[in-house]
Short mmCIF file of C-alpha atoms and ligand atoms in Angstrom, two decimals:
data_model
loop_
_atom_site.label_atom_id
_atom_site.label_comp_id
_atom_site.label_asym_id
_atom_site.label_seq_id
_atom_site.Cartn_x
_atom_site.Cartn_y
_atom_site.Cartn_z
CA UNK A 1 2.11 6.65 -14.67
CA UNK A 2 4.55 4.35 -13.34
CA UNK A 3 7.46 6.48 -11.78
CA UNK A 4 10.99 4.65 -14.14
CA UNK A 5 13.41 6.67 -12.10
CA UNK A 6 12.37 4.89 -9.23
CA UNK A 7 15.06 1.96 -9.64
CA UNK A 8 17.59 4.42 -9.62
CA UNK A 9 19.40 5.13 -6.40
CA UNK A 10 17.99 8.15 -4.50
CA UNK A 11 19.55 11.32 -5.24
CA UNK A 12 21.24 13.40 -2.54
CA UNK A 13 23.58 15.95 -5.11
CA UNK A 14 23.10 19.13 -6.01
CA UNK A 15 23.50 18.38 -10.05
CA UNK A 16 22.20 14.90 -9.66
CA UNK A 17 18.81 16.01 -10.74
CA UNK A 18 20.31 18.05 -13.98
CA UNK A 19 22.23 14.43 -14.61
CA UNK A 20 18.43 12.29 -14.16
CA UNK A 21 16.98 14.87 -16.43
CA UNK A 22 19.19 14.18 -19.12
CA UNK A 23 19.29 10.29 -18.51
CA UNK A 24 15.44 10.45 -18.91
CA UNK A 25 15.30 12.81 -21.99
CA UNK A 26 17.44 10.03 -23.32
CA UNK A 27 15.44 6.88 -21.80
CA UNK A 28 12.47 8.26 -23.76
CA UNK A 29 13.96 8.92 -27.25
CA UNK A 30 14.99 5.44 -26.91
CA UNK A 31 11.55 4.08 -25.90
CA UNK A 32 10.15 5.81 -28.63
CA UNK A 33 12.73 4.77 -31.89
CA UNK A 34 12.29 1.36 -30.30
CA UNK A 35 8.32 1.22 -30.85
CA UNK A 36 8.63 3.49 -34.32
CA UNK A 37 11.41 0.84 -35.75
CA UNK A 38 9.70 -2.19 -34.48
CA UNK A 39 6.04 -1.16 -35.27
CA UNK A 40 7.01 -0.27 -38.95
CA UNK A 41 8.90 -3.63 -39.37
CA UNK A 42 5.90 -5.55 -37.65
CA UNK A 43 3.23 -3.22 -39.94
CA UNK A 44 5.25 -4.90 -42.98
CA UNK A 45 5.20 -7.76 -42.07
CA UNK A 46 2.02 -8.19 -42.15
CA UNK A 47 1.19 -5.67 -44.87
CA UNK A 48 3.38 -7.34 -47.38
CA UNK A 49 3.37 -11.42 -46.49
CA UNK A 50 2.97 -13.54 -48.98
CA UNK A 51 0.10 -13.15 -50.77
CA UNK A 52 -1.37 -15.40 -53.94
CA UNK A 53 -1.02 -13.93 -57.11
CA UNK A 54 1.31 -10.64 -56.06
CA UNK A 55 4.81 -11.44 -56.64
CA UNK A 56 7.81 -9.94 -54.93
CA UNK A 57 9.78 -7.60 -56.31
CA UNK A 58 13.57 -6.67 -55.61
CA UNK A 59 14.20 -3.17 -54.86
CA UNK A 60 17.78 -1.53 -55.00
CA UNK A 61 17.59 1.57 -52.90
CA UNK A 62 18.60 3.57 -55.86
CA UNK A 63 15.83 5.95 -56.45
CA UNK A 64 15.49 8.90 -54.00
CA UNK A 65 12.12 7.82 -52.83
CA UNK A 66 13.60 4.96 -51.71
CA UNK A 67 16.44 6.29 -50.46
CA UNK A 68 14.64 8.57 -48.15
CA UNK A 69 13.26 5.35 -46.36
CA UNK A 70 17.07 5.43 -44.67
CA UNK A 71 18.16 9.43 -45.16
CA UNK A 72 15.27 10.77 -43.66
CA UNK A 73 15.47 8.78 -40.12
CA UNK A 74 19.66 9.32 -40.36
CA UNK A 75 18.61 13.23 -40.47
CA UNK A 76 16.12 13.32 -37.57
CA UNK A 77 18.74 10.64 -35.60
CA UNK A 78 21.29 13.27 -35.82
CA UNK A 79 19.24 16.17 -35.28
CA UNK A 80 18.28 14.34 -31.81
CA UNK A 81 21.53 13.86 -31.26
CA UNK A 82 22.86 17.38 -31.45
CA UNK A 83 19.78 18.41 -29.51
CA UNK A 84 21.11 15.79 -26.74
CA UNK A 85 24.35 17.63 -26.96
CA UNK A 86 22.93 20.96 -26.25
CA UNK A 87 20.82 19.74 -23.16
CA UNK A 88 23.67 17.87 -22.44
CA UNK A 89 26.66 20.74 -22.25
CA UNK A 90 25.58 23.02 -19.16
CA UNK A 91 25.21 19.65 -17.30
CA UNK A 92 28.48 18.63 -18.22
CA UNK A 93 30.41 21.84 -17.72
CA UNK A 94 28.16 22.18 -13.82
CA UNK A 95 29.78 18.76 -13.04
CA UNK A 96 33.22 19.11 -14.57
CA UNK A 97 34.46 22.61 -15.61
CA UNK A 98 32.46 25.70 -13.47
CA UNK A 99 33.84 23.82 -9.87
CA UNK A 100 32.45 25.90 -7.07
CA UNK A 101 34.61 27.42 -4.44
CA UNK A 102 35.40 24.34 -1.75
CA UNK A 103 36.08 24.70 1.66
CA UNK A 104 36.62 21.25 2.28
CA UNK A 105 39.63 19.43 0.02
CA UNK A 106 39.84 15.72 0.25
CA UNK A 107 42.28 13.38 -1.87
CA UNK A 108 41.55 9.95 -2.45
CA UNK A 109 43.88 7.52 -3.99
CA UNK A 110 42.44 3.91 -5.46
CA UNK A 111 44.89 1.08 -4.65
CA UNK A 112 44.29 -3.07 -4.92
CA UNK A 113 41.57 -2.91 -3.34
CA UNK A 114 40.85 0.19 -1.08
CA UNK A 115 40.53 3.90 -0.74
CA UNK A 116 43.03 5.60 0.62
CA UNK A 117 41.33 9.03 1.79
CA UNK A 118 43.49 11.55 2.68
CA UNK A 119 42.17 15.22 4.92
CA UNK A 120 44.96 18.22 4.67
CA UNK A 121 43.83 19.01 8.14
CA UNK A 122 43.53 22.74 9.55
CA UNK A 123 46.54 24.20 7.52
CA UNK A 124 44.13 23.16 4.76
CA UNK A 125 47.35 21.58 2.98
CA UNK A 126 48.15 18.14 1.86
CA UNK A 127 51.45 16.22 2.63
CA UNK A 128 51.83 18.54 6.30
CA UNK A 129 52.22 16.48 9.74
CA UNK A 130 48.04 17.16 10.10
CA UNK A 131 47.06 15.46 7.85
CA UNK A 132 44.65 12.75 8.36
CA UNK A 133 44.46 9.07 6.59
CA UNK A 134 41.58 6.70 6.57
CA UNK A 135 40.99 3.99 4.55
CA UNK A 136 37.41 3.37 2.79
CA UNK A 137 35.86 6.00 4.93
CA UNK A 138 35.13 9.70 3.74
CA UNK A 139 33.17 12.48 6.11
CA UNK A 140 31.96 15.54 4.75
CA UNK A 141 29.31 17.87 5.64
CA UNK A 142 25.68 18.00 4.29
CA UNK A 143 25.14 21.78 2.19
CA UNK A 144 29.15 22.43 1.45
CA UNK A 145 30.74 21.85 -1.92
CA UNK A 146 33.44 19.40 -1.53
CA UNK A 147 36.31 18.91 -3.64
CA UNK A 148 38.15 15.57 -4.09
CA UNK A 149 41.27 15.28 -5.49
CA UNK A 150 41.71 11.51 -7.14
CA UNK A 151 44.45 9.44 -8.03
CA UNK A 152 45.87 5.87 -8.44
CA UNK A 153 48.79 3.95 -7.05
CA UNK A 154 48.24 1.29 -9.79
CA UNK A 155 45.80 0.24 -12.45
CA UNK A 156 42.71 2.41 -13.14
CA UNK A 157 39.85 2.46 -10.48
CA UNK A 158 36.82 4.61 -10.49
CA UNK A 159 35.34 6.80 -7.67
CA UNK A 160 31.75 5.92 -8.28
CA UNK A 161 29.11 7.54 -5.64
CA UNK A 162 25.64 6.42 -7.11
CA UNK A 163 23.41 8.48 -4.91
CA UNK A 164 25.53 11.83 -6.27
CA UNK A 165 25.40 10.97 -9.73
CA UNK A 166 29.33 10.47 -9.85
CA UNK A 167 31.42 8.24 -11.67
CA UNK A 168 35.07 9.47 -12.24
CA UNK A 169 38.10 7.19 -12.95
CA UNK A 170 41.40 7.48 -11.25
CA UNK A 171 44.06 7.17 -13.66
CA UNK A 172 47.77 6.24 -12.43
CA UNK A 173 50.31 9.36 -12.58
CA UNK A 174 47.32 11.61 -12.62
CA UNK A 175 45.96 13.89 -10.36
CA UNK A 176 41.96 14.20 -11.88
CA UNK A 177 39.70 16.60 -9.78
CA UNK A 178 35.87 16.74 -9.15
CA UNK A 179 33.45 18.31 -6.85
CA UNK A 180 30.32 17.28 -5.15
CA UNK A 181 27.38 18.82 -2.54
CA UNK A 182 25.14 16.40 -0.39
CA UNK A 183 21.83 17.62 0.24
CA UNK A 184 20.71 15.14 2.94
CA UNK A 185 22.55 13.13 6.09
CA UNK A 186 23.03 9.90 5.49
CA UNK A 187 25.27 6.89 4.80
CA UNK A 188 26.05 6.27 1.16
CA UNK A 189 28.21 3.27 -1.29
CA UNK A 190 31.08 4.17 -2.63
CA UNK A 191 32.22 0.91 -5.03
CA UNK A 192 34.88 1.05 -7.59
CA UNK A 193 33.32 1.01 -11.14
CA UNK A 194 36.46 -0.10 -13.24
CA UNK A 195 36.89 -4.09 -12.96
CA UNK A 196 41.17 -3.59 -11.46
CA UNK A 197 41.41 -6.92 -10.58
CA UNK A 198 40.64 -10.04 -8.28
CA UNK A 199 39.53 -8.28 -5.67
CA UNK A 200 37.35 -5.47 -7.22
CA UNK A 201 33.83 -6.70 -6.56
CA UNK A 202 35.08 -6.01 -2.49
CA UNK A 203 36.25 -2.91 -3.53
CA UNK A 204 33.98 -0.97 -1.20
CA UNK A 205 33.48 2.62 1.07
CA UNK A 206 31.32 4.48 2.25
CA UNK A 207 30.69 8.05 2.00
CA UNK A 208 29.05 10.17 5.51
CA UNK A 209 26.89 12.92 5.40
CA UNK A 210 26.90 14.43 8.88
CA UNK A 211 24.61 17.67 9.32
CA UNK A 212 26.86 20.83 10.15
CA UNK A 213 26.80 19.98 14.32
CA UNK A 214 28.03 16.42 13.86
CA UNK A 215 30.22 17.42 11.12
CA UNK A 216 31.86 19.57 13.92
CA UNK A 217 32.00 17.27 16.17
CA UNK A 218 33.87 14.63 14.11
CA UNK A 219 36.31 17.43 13.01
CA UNK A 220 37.42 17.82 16.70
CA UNK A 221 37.67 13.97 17.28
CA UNK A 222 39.88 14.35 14.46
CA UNK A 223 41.87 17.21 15.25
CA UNK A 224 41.53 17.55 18.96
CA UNK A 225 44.46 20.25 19.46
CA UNK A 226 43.45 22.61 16.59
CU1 LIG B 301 39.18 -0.63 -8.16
#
């Protein structure tokens, strides 16, 4: 069977696969309603076309049996629905509310049109003299939970890494955090995903995943005296 997923970008986060899961579940309740709807309208079509000698009648809707036609699929709709909910909450609270214990902190603000990525540096603490700017450029090492602190210095922008399942927007006056965990080296996109302006289609960084070694090795290039 032909593999759907395989448009989407590859997946190098810990809870991107609990995030696909659900984005499939969902894909194929949509699939199906799409071929029940449309195969019962086309199956009436044809079953009840104009015919000679059977006239049409005009139904109101009014009698239960016909009624049902509408309550029944409204019942089975929602029942999906809170069923999506319930597959849907321990992804949500993995990704947003149970955080796991980061070693690595890094704040990232969205201006017109860049990041501003921000390192606290060996005293592990932000706004100190060791602290380290870059601009559309994060680091971080492969197997470590990361946590990213975002904010905005004027319209909303959002922190979108594809390949780790995570979209979060940056909203001015707000300091919004999230978490992360690469599972494989590499070099990934990191676009903004709210249209801020003129200039947002540029908008544009990139995201390394250094194994531990390398990892290491940029952190002293960084910090050469700690
Ligand atoms: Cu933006």
């Amino acid at each position: 069977m032909l593999n759907w997923m395989q448009w989407l970008p590859e997946n190098v986060s810990t809870y991107g696969g609990d995030i696909d899961s659900i984005i499939r579940t969902i894909w194929y309740l949509t699939v199906a309603w799409f071929f029940i709807t449309i195969g019962t309208l086309a199956a009436f079509l044809i079953l009840y076309r104009r015919r000679a000698g059977r006239r049409a009648s005009y139904v109101k809707g009014e009698r239960l049996r016909e009624a049902a036609w509408v309550l029944v699929p409204v019942v089975v709709v929602v029942i999906l629905d809170l069923w999506l909910d319930l597959l849907g909450a321990p992804v949500w609270a993995k990704v947003k509310i149970e955080r796991p214990q980061a070693d690595l902190s890094i704040q990232v603000t969205g201006k017109q049109f860049n990041w501003e990525v921000v390192y606290p540096g060996p005293d592990g603490r932000f706004g100190t003299a060791d602290d380290r700017r870059l601009l559309d450029e994060l680091h971080v090492p492969v197997g470590k939970p990361v946590r990213i602190v975002l904010k905005s210095k004027d319209v909303i922008h959002s922190f979108f890494l594809p390949n780790f399942r995570l979209k979060q927007d940056m909203v001015p006056g707000r300091a919004i955090e999230g978490w992360f965990e690469a599972t494989k080296p590499g070099k990934y996109e990191l676009p903004c995903a709210e249209l801020c302006g003129f200039g947002h289609s540029g908008m544009k960084g990139w995201l390394y995943v250094h194994p531990p070694a390398e990892y290491e090795k940029w952190v002293k290039e960084q910090w050469p005296s700690a």
